[in-house]
PDB file of C-alpha atoms in Angstrom:
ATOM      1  CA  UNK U  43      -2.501 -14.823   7.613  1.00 47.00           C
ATOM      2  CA  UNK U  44       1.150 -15.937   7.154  1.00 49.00           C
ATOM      3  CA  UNK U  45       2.463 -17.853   4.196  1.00 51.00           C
ATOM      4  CA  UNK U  46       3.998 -20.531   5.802  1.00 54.00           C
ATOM      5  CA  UNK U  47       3.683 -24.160   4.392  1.00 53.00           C
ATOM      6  CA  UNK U  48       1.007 -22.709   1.974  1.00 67.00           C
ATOM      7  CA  UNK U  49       1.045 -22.483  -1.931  1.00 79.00           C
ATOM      8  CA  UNK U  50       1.915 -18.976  -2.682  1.00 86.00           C
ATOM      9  CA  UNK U  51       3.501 -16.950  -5.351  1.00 92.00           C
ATOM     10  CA  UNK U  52       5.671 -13.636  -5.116  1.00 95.00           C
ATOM     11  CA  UNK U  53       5.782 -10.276  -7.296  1.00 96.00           C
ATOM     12  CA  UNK U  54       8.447  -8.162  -6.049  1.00 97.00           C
ATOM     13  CA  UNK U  55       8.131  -4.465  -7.546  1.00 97.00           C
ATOM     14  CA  UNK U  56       9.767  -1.120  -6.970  1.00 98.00           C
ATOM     15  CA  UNK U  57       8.326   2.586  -6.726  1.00 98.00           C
ATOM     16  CA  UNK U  58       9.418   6.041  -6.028  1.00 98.00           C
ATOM     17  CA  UNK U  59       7.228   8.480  -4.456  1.00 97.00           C
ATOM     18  CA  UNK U  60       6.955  11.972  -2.323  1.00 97.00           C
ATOM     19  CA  UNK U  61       6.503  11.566   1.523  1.00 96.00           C
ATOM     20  CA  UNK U  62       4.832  14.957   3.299  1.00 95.00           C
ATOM     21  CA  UNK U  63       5.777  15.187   6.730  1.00 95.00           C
ATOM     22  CA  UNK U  64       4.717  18.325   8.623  1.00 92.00           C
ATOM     23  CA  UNK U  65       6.477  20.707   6.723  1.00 92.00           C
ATOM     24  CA  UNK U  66       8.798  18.646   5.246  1.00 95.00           C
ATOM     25  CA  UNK U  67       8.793  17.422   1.400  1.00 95.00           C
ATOM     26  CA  UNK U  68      10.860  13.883   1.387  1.00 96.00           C
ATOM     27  CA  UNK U  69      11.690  11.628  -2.038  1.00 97.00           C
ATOM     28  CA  UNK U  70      11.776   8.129  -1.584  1.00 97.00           C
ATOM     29  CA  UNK U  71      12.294   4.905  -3.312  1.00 98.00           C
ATOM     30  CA  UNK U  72      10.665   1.505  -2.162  1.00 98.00           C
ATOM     31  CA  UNK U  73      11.107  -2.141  -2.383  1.00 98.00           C
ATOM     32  CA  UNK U  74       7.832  -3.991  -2.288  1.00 98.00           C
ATOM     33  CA  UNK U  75       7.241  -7.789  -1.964  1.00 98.00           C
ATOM     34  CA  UNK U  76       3.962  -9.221  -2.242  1.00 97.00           C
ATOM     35  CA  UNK U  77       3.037 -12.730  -1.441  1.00 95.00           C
ATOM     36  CA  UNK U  78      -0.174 -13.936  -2.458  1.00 94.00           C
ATOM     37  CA  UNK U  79      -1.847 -17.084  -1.732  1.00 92.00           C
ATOM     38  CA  UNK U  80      -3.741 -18.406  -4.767  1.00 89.00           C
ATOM     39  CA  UNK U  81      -7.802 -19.462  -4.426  1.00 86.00           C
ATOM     40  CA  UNK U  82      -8.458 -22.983  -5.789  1.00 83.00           C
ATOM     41  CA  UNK U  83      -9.744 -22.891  -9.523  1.00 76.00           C
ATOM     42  CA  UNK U  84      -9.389 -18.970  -9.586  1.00 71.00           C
ATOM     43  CA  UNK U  85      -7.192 -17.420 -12.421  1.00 80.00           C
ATOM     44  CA  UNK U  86      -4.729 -15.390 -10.653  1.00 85.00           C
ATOM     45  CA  UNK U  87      -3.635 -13.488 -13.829  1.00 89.00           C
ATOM     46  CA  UNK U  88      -6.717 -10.443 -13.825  1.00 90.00           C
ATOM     47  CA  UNK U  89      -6.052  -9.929  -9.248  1.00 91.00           C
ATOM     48  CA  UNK U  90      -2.263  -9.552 -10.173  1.00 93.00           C
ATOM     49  CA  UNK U  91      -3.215  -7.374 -13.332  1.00 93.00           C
ATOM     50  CA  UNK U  92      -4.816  -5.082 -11.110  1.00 94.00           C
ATOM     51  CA  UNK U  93      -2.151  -5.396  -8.129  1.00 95.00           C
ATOM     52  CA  UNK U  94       0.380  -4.254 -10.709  1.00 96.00           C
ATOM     53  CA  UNK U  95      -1.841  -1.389 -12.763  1.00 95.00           C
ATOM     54  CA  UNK U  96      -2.731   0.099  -8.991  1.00 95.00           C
ATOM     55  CA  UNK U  97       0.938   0.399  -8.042  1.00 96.00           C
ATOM     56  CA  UNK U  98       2.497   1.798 -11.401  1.00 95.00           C
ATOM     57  CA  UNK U  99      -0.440   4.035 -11.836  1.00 93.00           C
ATOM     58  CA  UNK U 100      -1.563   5.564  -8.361  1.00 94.00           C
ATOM     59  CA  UNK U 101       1.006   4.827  -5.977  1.00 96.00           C
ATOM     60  CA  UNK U 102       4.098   5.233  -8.522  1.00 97.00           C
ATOM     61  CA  UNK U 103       5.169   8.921  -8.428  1.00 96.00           C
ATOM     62  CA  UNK U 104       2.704   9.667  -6.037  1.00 96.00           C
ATOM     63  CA  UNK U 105       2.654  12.117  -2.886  1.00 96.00           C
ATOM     64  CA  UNK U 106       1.847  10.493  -0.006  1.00 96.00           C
ATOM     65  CA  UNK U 107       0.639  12.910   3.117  1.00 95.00           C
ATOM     66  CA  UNK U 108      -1.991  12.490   5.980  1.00 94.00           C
ATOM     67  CA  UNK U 109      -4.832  13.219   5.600  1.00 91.00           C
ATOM     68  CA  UNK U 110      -4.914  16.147   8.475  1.00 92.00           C
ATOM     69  CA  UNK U 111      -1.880  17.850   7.046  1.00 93.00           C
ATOM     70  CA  UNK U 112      -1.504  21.561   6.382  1.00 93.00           C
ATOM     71  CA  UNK U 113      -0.522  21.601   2.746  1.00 91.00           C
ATOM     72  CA  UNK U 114      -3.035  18.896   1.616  1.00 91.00           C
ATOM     73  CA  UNK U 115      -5.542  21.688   0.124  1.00 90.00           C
ATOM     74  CA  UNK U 116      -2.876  23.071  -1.859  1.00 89.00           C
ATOM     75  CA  UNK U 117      -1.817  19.711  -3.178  1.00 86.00           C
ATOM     76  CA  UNK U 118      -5.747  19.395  -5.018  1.00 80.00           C
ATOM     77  CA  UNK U 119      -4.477  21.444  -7.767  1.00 84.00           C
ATOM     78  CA  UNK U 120      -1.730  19.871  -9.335  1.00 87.00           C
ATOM     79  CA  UNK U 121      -2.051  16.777 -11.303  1.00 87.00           C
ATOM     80  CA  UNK U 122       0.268  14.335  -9.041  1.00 88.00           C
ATOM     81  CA  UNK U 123      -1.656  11.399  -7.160  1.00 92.00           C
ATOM     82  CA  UNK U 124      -2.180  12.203  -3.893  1.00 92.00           C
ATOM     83  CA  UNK U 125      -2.686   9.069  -1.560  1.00 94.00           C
ATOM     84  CA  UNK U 126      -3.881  10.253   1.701  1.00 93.00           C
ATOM     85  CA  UNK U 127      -3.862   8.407   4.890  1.00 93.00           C
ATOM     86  CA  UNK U 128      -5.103   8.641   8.220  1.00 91.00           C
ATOM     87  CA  UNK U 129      -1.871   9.495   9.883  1.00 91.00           C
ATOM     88  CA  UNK U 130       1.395  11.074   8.580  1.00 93.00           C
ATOM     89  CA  UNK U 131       3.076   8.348   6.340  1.00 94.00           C
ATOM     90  CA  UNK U 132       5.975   6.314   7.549  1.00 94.00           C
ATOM     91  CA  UNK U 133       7.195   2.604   5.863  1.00 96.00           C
ATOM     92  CA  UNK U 134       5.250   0.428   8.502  1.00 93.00           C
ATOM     93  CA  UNK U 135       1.876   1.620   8.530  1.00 92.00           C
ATOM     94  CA  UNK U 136       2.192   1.994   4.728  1.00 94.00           C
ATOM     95  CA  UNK U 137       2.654  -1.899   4.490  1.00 94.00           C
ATOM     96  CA  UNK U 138      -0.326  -1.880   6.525  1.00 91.00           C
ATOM     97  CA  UNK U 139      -2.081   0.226   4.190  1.00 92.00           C
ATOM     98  CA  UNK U 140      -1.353  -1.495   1.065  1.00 94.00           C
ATOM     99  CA  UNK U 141      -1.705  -4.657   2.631  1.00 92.00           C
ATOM    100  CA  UNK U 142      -5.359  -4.169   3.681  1.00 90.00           C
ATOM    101  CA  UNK U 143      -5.771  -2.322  -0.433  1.00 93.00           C
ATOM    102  CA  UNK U 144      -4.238  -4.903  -2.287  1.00 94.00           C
ATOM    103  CA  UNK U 145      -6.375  -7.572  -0.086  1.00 92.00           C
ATOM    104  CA  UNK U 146      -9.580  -5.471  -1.260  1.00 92.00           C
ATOM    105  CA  UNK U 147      -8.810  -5.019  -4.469  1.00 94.00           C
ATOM    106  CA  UNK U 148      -7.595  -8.771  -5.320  1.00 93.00           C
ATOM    107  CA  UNK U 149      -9.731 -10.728  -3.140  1.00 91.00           C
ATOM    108  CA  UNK U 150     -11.999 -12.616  -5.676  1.00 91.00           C
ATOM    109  CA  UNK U 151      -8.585 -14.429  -7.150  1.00 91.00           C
ATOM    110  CA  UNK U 152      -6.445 -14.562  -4.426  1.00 92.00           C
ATOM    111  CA  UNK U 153      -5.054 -13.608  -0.760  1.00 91.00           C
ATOM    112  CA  UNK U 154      -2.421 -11.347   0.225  1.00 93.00           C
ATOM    113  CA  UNK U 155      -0.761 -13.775   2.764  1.00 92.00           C
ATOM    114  CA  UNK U 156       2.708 -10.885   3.489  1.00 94.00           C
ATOM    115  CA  UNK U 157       3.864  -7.857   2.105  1.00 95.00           C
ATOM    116  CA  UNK U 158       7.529  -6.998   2.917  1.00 97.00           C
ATOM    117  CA  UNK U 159       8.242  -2.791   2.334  1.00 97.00           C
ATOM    118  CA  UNK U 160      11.524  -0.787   2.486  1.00 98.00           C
ATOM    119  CA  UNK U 161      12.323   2.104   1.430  1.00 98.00           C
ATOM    120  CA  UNK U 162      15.560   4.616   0.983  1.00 97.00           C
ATOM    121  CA  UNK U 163      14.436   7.186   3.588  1.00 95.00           C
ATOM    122  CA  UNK U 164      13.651   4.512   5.992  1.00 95.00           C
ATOM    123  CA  UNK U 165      17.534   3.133   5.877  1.00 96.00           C
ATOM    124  CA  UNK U 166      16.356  -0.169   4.421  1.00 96.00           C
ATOM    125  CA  UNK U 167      14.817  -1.370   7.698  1.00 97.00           C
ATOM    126  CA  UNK U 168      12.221  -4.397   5.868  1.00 97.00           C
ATOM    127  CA  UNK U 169       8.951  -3.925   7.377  1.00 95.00           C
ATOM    128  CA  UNK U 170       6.919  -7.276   6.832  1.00 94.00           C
ATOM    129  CA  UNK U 171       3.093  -7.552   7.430  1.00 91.00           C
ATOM    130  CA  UNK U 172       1.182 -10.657   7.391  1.00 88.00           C
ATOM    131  CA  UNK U 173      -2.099  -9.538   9.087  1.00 76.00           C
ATOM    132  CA  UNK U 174      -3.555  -5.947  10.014  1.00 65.00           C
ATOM    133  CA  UNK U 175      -1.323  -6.000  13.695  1.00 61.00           C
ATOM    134  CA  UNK U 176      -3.034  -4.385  16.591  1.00 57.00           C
ATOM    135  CA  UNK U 177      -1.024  -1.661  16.202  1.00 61.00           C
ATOM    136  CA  UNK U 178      -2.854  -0.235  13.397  1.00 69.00           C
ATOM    137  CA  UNK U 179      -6.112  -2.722  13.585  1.00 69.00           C
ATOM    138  CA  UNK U 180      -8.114   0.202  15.111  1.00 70.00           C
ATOM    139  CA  UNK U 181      -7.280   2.959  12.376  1.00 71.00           C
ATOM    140  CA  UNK U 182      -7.613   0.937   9.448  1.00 74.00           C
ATOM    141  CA  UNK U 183     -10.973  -0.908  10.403  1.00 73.00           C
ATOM    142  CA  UNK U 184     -13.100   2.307   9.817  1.00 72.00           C
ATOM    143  CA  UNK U 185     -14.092   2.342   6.381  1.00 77.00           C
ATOM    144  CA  UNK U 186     -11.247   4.072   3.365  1.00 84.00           C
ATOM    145  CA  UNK U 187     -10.326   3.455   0.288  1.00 86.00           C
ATOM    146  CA  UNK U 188      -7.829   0.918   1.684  1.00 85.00           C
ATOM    147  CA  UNK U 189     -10.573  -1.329   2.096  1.00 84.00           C
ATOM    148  CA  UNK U 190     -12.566  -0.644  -1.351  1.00 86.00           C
ATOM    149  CA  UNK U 191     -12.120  -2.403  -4.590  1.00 88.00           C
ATOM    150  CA  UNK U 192     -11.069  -0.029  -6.742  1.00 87.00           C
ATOM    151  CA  UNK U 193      -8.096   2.230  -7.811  1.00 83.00           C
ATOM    152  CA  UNK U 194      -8.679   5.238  -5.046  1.00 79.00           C
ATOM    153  CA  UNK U 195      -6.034   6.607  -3.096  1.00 84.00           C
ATOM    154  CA  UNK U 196      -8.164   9.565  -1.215  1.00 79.00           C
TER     155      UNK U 196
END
């Protein structure tokens, strides 16, 4: 759903995190821009509470690794968020995640019409999603805690 020549409101936010990559232990800070497209007669202020408590406590600071990788056992016992994903993390299918998460968990108030993503590591290339894109349609489609209403990351 795009946000052109609809009402819509914007919360842009910022959050470092940990990327695993193979072997490979990467810091990274992000830009985040949500758009979100009101309901009629809904109070918007309790979806965007929860928008903004799920990104400054679960994906702030967190590591973020795939779900398949090596380390990931050894990552259960310290006490940093882990936010696992189907495939090794990388700026545009992380849009994609939190796109299809932030839909789920604010979807009784409002509608996540675009989220725009960039990040340090990824040379500030802005990643914008407006809709699940084929690309990734198939992965995220089977049931995770992207598509649950609640604060999970794993």
């Amino acid at each position: 759903m795009s946000i052109d020549n609809k009402d819509f409101f914007v919360w842009p936010t910022t959050f470092s995190c940990v990327l695993v990559l193979g072997d490979l232990i990467l810091p990274s800070d992000y830009n985040l821009t949500i758009g979100m497209i009101p309901h009629p007669g809904e109070s918007t202020a309790i979806g965007l509470r929860k928008i903004k408590e799920f990104i400054t406590k679960f994906v702030q600071n967190s590591i973020l690794i795939g779900e398949e990788n090596q380390f990931l056992p050894q990552l259960g016992k310290i006490r940093s968020n882990t936010v696992q994903l189907p495939q090794d993390p990388s700026d545009y299918f992380l849009a994609a995640v939190l796109f299809q998460k932030l839909n789920a968990i604010s979807s009784d108030y409002f509608t996540i019409g675009q989220i725009t993503i960039d990040s340090s590591i990824g040379d500030r290339v802005k990643y914008q999603i407006n809709d699940i894109n084929d690309v990734y349609s198939e992965v995220l489609e089977q049931k995770g805690w992207w598509s649950q209403d609640n604060v999970n990351t794993n």
